[in-house]
mmCIF file of C-alpha atoms and ligand atoms in Angstrom:
data_model
loop_
_atom_site.group_PDB
_atom_site.id
_atom_site.type_symbol
_atom_site.label_atom_id
_atom_site.label_comp_id
_atom_site.label_asym_id
_atom_site.label_seq_id
_atom_site.Cartn_x
_atom_site.Cartn_y
_atom_site.Cartn_z
ATOM 1 C CA MET A 1 36.926 102.348 101.720
ATOM 2 C CA SER A 2 39.569 104.609 100.166
ATOM 3 C CA LYS A 3 40.548 104.857 96.677
ATOM 4 C CA ALA A 4 44.218 104.004 95.199
ATOM 5 C CA VAL A 5 45.578 106.699 92.885
ATOM 6 C CA CYS A 6 48.570 106.816 91.083
ATOM 7 C CA ALA A 7 51.463 107.971 93.259
ATOM 8 C CA PHE A 8 52.723 110.681 90.834
ATOM 9 C CA LYS A 9 51.094 113.924 91.510
ATOM 10 C CA THR A 10 51.314 115.144 87.926
ATOM 11 C CA CYS A 11 49.200 112.123 87.282
ATOM 12 C CA SER A 12 46.872 111.030 90.159
ATOM 13 C CA CYS A 13 44.887 108.735 87.843
ATOM 14 C CA LYS A 14 42.156 106.797 89.788
ATOM 15 C CA ILE A 15 43.026 102.691 89.802
ATOM 16 C CA ILE A 16 40.742 101.148 91.913
ATOM 17 C CA THR A 17 38.488 101.887 95.214
ATOM 18 C CA ILE A 18 39.811 99.562 97.699
ATOM 19 C CA ASN A 19 37.757 96.917 99.431
ATOM 20 C CA ASP A 20 39.516 96.444 102.742
ATOM 21 C CA SER A 21 38.322 92.733 102.868
ATOM 22 C CA ASN A 22 40.409 91.707 100.087
ATOM 23 C CA VAL A 23 43.658 93.328 101.112
ATOM 24 C CA VAL A 24 46.225 90.546 102.631
ATOM 25 C CA ASN A 25 49.722 90.857 103.994
ATOM 26 C CA LEU A 26 52.501 89.631 101.837
ATOM 27 C CA PRO A 27 56.114 89.442 103.223
ATOM 28 C CA HIS A 28 57.785 92.890 102.699
ATOM 29 C CA HIS A 29 60.412 91.021 100.729
ATOM 30 C CA ALA A 30 57.632 90.524 97.946
ATOM 31 C CA ILE A 31 58.394 94.366 96.824
ATOM 32 C CA GLU A 32 62.096 93.567 96.240
ATOM 33 C CA THR A 33 61.185 89.763 94.925
ATOM 34 C CA PHE A 34 58.889 91.359 92.233
ATOM 35 C CA HIS A 35 60.858 94.698 91.712
ATOM 36 C CA LEU A 36 57.850 96.889 92.389
ATOM 37 C CA MET A 37 57.863 100.906 92.699
ATOM 38 C CA ARG A 38 57.953 102.390 96.138
ATOM 39 C CA LYS A 39 56.244 105.767 96.444
ATOM 40 C CA GLY A 40 58.271 106.412 99.669
ATOM 41 C CA THR A 41 60.782 105.359 102.479
ATOM 42 C CA GLN A 42 58.648 106.054 105.321
ATOM 43 C CA ASP A 43 55.905 103.186 104.647
ATOM 44 C CA ALA A 44 58.720 100.500 104.374
ATOM 45 C CA ALA A 45 60.083 101.712 107.839
ATOM 46 C CA SER A 46 56.574 101.747 109.791
ATOM 47 C CA ASN A 47 56.121 98.344 108.305
ATOM 48 C CA PRO A 48 59.026 96.414 107.731
ATOM 49 C CA GLU A 49 57.897 92.725 107.968
ATOM 50 C CA ASN A 50 54.594 92.987 105.944
ATOM 51 C CA SER A 51 53.293 94.653 102.840
ATOM 52 C CA ASP A 52 49.364 95.265 102.123
ATOM 53 C CA PHE A 53 48.285 94.193 98.575
ATOM 54 C CA LEU A 54 44.880 94.545 97.180
ATOM 55 C CA ILE A 55 43.700 91.190 95.820
ATOM 56 C CA VAL A 56 41.703 91.990 92.559
ATOM 57 C CA GLY A 57 39.971 88.712 90.874
ATOM 58 C CA ASP A 58 39.077 90.495 87.706
ATOM 59 C CA VAL A 59 41.131 93.084 85.476
ATOM 60 C CA TRP A 60 37.637 94.887 84.927
ATOM 61 C CA ASP A 61 37.239 95.823 88.607
ATOM 62 C CA PHE A 62 39.881 98.239 88.293
ATOM 63 C CA ASP A 63 38.705 101.672 86.979
ATOM 64 C CA ASN A 64 42.261 102.319 85.185
ATOM 65 C CA ILE A 65 45.072 99.989 84.990
ATOM 66 C CA GLY A 66 47.650 98.936 82.690
ATOM 67 C CA VAL A 67 49.268 95.873 82.214
ATOM 68 C CA SER A 68 53.029 95.249 81.117
ATOM 69 C CA LYS A 69 54.386 92.587 78.700
ATOM 70 C CA ASP A 70 55.245 89.407 80.062
ATOM 71 C CA ILE A 71 57.633 89.191 83.117
ATOM 72 C CA PRO A 72 60.896 87.874 81.873
ATOM 73 C CA SER A 73 61.133 83.650 83.154
ATOM 74 C CA SER A 74 64.589 85.122 84.611
ATOM 75 C CA ASP A 75 62.810 87.287 87.287
ATOM 76 C CA ILE A 76 60.154 84.589 88.262
ATOM 77 C CA THR A 77 62.446 81.467 88.705
ATOM 78 C CA GLU A 78 63.131 82.862 92.093
ATOM 79 C CA LEU A 79 59.702 81.231 93.391
ATOM 80 C CA ASN A 80 59.671 77.698 94.754
ATOM 81 C CA LYS A 81 56.189 76.746 93.117
ATOM 82 C CA GLU A 82 55.666 73.599 94.990
ATOM 83 C CA SER A 83 55.364 75.857 98.375
ATOM 84 C CA ALA A 84 55.407 79.505 96.936
ATOM 85 C CA THR A 85 58.417 80.021 98.825
ATOM 86 C CA VAL A 86 61.392 82.387 98.253
ATOM 87 C CA THR A 87 64.583 81.520 100.522
ATOM 88 C CA GLU A 88 67.205 84.015 100.953
ATOM 89 C CA GLY A 89 69.971 83.122 103.503
ATOM 90 C CA SER A 90 68.281 81.805 106.461
ATOM 91 C CA THR A 91 64.996 83.423 105.599
ATOM 92 C CA THR A 92 62.143 81.757 104.114
ATOM 93 C CA TYR A 93 59.182 83.707 102.509
ATOM 94 C CA THR A 94 55.978 82.574 101.625
ATOM 95 C CA TYR A 95 53.374 83.755 99.059
ATOM 96 C CA GLU A 96 50.087 82.649 100.129
ATOM 97 C CA ILE A 97 47.047 84.749 99.691
ATOM 98 C CA ASN A 98 43.482 84.068 101.411
ATOM 99 C CA TYR A 99 40.790 85.499 99.017
ATOM 100 C CA GLU A 100 37.185 84.675 98.883
ATOM 101 C CA GLY A 101 37.529 82.113 101.691
ATOM 102 C CA LYS A 102 39.954 80.128 100.294
ATOM 103 C CA THR A 103 43.887 79.892 100.492
ATOM 104 C CA TRP A 104 45.787 80.519 97.346
ATOM 105 C CA THR A 105 49.572 79.672 96.520
ATOM 106 C CA VAL A 106 51.134 81.991 94.124
ATOM 107 C CA THR A 107 52.724 79.615 91.374
ATOM 108 C CA LYS A 108 53.804 82.354 89.148
ATOM 109 C CA CYS A 109 53.779 85.926 88.367
ATOM 110 C CA VAL A 110 53.291 86.624 84.773
ATOM 111 C CA LYS A 111 52.436 90.302 84.044
ATOM 112 C CA TYR A 112 53.425 93.663 85.896
ATOM 113 C CA LEU A 113 50.424 96.280 86.704
ATOM 114 C CA ILE A 114 51.476 99.799 85.750
ATOM 115 C CA CYS A 115 49.537 103.333 85.886
ATOM 116 C CA ALA A 116 47.219 103.312 82.891
ATOM 117 C CA ASP A 117 47.697 107.207 82.349
ATOM 118 C CA CYS A 118 51.587 107.692 82.911
ATOM 119 C CA ASP A 119 53.106 104.012 82.574
ATOM 120 C CA LYS A 120 54.715 104.317 85.812
ATOM 121 C CA GLY A 121 55.290 101.151 87.819
ATOM 122 C CA PRO A 122 55.244 98.511 88.551
ATOM 123 C CA ILE A 123 52.638 98.867 91.114
ATOM 124 C CA GLY A 124 51.720 95.246 91.102
ATOM 125 C CA MET A 125 51.714 92.070 89.417
ATOM 126 C CA ILE A 126 49.259 89.301 87.981
ATOM 127 C CA CYS A 127 49.776 86.179 89.286
ATOM 128 C CA GLU A 128 48.816 82.740 88.593
ATOM 129 C CA VAL A 129 47.679 80.948 92.044
ATOM 130 C CA ILE A 130 46.101 77.493 92.625
ATOM 131 C CA ASN A 131 43.898 76.560 95.370
ATOM 132 C CA LYS A 132 45.916 75.117 98.191
ATOM 133 C CA ASP A 133 43.251 72.601 99.265
ATOM 134 C CA THR A 134 42.301 70.927 95.633
ATOM 135 C CA ALA A 135 45.278 71.914 93.688
ATOM 136 C CA SER A 136 43.179 71.696 90.627
ATOM 137 C CA ASP A 137 41.511 74.806 91.197
ATOM 138 C CA LYS A 138 43.771 77.481 89.143
ATOM 139 C CA ARG A 139 43.162 81.047 88.434
ATOM 140 C CA LEU A 140 44.689 84.355 88.016
ATOM 141 C CA LEU A 141 44.827 87.248 90.667
ATOM 142 C CA HIS A 142 46.009 90.955 90.325
ATOM 143 C CA LEU A 143 47.815 92.007 93.340
ATOM 144 C CA LEU A 144 47.983 95.754 93.878
ATOM 145 C CA SER A 145 51.111 96.936 96.151
ATOM 146 C CA LEU A 146 49.541 99.610 98.493
ATOM 147 C CA GLU A 147 53.019 100.444 98.947
ATOM 148 C CA SER A 148 53.328 101.734 95.674
ATOM 149 C CA VAL A 149 50.289 103.828 95.091
ATOM 150 C CA THR A 150 48.615 106.571 96.938
ATOM 151 C CA HIS A 151 45.655 106.200 99.233
HETATM 152 ZN ZN1 ZN B 201 50.108 107.512 86.588
#
Protein backbone atom coordinates (compact mmCIF):
# COMPACT_ATOMS: atom_id res chain seq x y z
CA MET A 1 0.00 0.00 0.00
CA SER A 2 1.26 3.45 -0.86
CA LYS A 3 0.19 6.88 0.21
CA ALA A 4 -1.46 9.46 -1.99
CA VAL A 5 -0.18 12.98 -1.34
CA CYS A 6 -0.82 16.35 -2.96
CA ALA A 7 1.13 16.63 -6.25
CA PHE A 8 2.43 20.08 -5.35
CA LYS A 9 5.81 19.73 -3.64
CA THR A 10 5.31 22.88 -1.63
CA CYS A 11 2.19 21.27 -0.17
CA SER A 12 2.57 17.44 -0.13
CA CYS A 13 -0.50 17.16 2.06
CA LYS A 14 -1.25 13.51 2.93
CA ILE A 15 -4.54 12.56 1.34
CA ILE A 16 -5.09 8.85 1.96
CA THR A 17 -3.39 5.45 2.14
CA ILE A 18 -4.16 3.65 -1.10
CA ASN A 19 -5.92 0.31 -0.66
CA ASP A 20 -5.01 -1.40 -3.94
CA SER A 21 -8.11 -3.59 -3.90
CA ASN A 22 -10.24 -0.45 -4.21
CA VAL A 23 -8.42 0.88 -7.28
CA VAL A 24 -10.53 0.71 -10.44
CA ASN A 25 -9.95 1.57 -14.08
CA LEU A 26 -12.13 4.13 -15.76
CA PRO A 27 -11.81 5.30 -19.35
CA HIS A 28 -8.98 7.83 -19.58
CA HIS A 29 -11.61 10.14 -21.02
CA ALA A 30 -12.94 10.56 -17.45
CA ILE A 31 -10.06 12.96 -16.76
CA GLU A 32 -11.34 15.30 -19.47
CA THR A 33 -15.02 14.71 -18.86
CA PHE A 34 -14.72 15.77 -15.25
CA HIS A 35 -12.00 18.40 -15.88
CA LEU A 36 -9.60 16.79 -13.41
CA MET A 37 -6.14 18.12 -12.77
CA ARG A 38 -3.21 16.18 -14.22
CA LYS A 39 0.10 16.12 -12.45
CA GLY A 40 2.07 15.49 -15.65
CA THR A 41 1.90 14.18 -19.17
CA GLN A 42 4.09 11.07 -18.75
CA ASP A 43 1.40 9.09 -17.00
CA ALA A 44 -1.16 9.89 -19.64
CA ALA A 45 1.18 8.72 -22.38
CA SER A 46 2.05 5.46 -20.67
CA ASN A 47 -1.56 4.44 -20.17
CA PRO A 48 -3.78 6.20 -22.69
CA GLU A 49 -6.76 3.84 -22.45
CA ASN A 50 -7.57 3.84 -18.77
CA SER A 51 -7.02 5.90 -15.67
CA ASP A 52 -6.75 4.54 -12.16
CA PHE A 53 -9.15 5.82 -9.55
CA LEU A 54 -9.23 4.95 -5.88
CA ILE A 55 -12.80 4.32 -4.75
CA VAL A 56 -13.54 5.54 -1.24
CA GLY A 57 -16.90 4.79 0.35
CA ASP A 58 -16.73 7.20 3.27
CA VAL A 59 -15.30 10.71 3.30
CA TRP A 60 -13.87 9.98 6.77
CA ASP A 61 -11.59 7.33 5.24
CA PHE A 62 -9.48 10.20 3.88
CA ASP A 63 -6.70 11.58 6.04
CA ASN A 64 -7.24 15.02 4.52
CA ILE A 65 -9.57 16.01 1.71
CA GLY A 66 -11.34 19.12 0.55
CA VAL A 67 -14.72 19.18 -1.12
CA SER A 68 -15.73 21.78 -3.68
CA LYS A 69 -19.06 23.43 -4.10
CA ASP A 70 -21.62 21.56 -6.21
CA ILE A 71 -20.65 20.83 -9.79
CA PRO A 72 -22.69 23.05 -12.13
CA SER A 73 -25.36 20.98 -13.86
CA SER A 74 -23.99 22.06 -17.24
CA ASP A 75 -20.88 19.99 -16.48
CA ILE A 76 -22.71 16.78 -15.73
CA THR A 77 -25.31 16.57 -18.48
CA GLU A 78 -22.77 14.79 -20.68
CA LEU A 79 -23.41 11.61 -18.72
CA ASN A 80 -26.19 9.36 -20.00
CA LYS A 81 -27.86 8.34 -16.76
CA GLU A 82 -29.42 5.11 -18.04
CA SER A 83 -26.19 3.49 -19.09
CA ALA A 84 -23.55 5.74 -17.49
CA THR A 85 -22.00 6.41 -20.85
CA VAL A 86 -20.58 9.39 -22.62
CA THR A 87 -20.58 9.29 -26.40
CA GLU A 88 -18.12 11.39 -28.31
CA GLY A 89 -17.96 10.87 -32.03
CA SER A 90 -18.01 7.12 -32.58
CA THR A 91 -16.58 6.25 -29.19
CA THR A 92 -18.68 5.42 -26.14
CA TYR A 93 -17.12 5.59 -22.71
CA THR A 94 -18.72 3.64 -19.87
CA TYR A 95 -18.56 4.67 -16.25
CA GLU A 96 -19.15 1.58 -14.16
CA ILE A 97 -17.35 0.77 -10.94
CA ASN A 98 -16.81 -2.54 -9.21
CA TYR A 99 -16.70 -1.91 -5.48
CA GLU A 100 -17.39 -4.20 -2.52
CA GLY A 101 -18.46 -7.03 -4.82
CA LYS A 102 -21.13 -5.02 -6.62
CA THR A 103 -21.25 -3.17 -9.90
CA TRP A 104 -22.18 0.49 -9.57
CA THR A 105 -23.35 2.71 -12.36
CA VAL A 106 -22.32 6.35 -12.11
CA THR A 107 -25.42 8.49 -12.54
CA LYS A 108 -24.14 11.89 -11.51
CA CYS A 109 -21.06 13.61 -10.18
CA VAL A 110 -22.09 16.06 -7.52
CA LYS A 111 -18.91 17.57 -6.11
CA TYR A 112 -15.18 17.72 -6.72
CA LEU A 113 -12.42 16.57 -4.40
CA ILE A 114 -9.64 19.10 -3.85
CA CYS A 115 -6.54 19.26 -1.67
CA ALA A 116 -7.49 20.08 1.92
CA ASP A 117 -4.42 22.27 2.42
CA CYS A 118 -3.80 24.17 -0.82
CA ASP A 119 -7.22 23.82 -2.53
CA LYS A 120 -5.56 22.64 -5.77
CA GLY A 121 -7.57 20.34 -7.96
CA PRO A 122 -9.92 18.90 -8.79
CA ILE A 123 -8.24 15.61 -7.98
CA GLY A 124 -11.40 13.55 -8.03
CA MET A 125 -15.13 13.69 -7.63
CA ILE A 126 -18.02 12.57 -5.48
CA CYS A 127 -20.50 10.61 -7.55
CA GLU A 128 -24.01 9.32 -7.08
CA VAL A 129 -24.07 5.68 -8.09
CA ILE A 130 -26.75 3.01 -8.27
CA ASN A 131 -26.36 -0.74 -7.94
CA LYS A 132 -26.51 -2.08 -11.48
CA ASP A 133 -28.34 -5.24 -10.36
CA THR A 134 -31.05 -3.84 -8.12
CA ALA A 135 -31.24 -0.18 -9.20
CA SER A 136 -32.82 0.62 -5.82
CA ASP A 137 -29.51 0.60 -4.00
CA LYS A 138 -28.15 4.17 -4.21
CA ARG A 139 -25.12 5.69 -2.53
CA LEU A 140 -22.29 8.16 -2.88
CA LEU A 141 -18.76 7.12 -3.79
CA HIS A 142 -15.59 9.22 -3.75
CA LEU A 143 -13.36 8.76 -6.78
CA LEU A 144 -9.79 9.93 -6.28
CA SER A 145 -7.85 10.22 -9.55
CA LEU A 146 -4.43 8.64 -9.02
CA GLU A 147 -3.16 10.63 -12.01
CA SER A 148 -3.89 13.82 -10.14
CA VAL A 149 -1.87 13.02 -7.01
CA THR A 150 1.61 11.76 -6.14
CA HIS A 151 1.79 8.18 -4.88
ZN1 LIG B 1 -2.06 20.50 -1.64
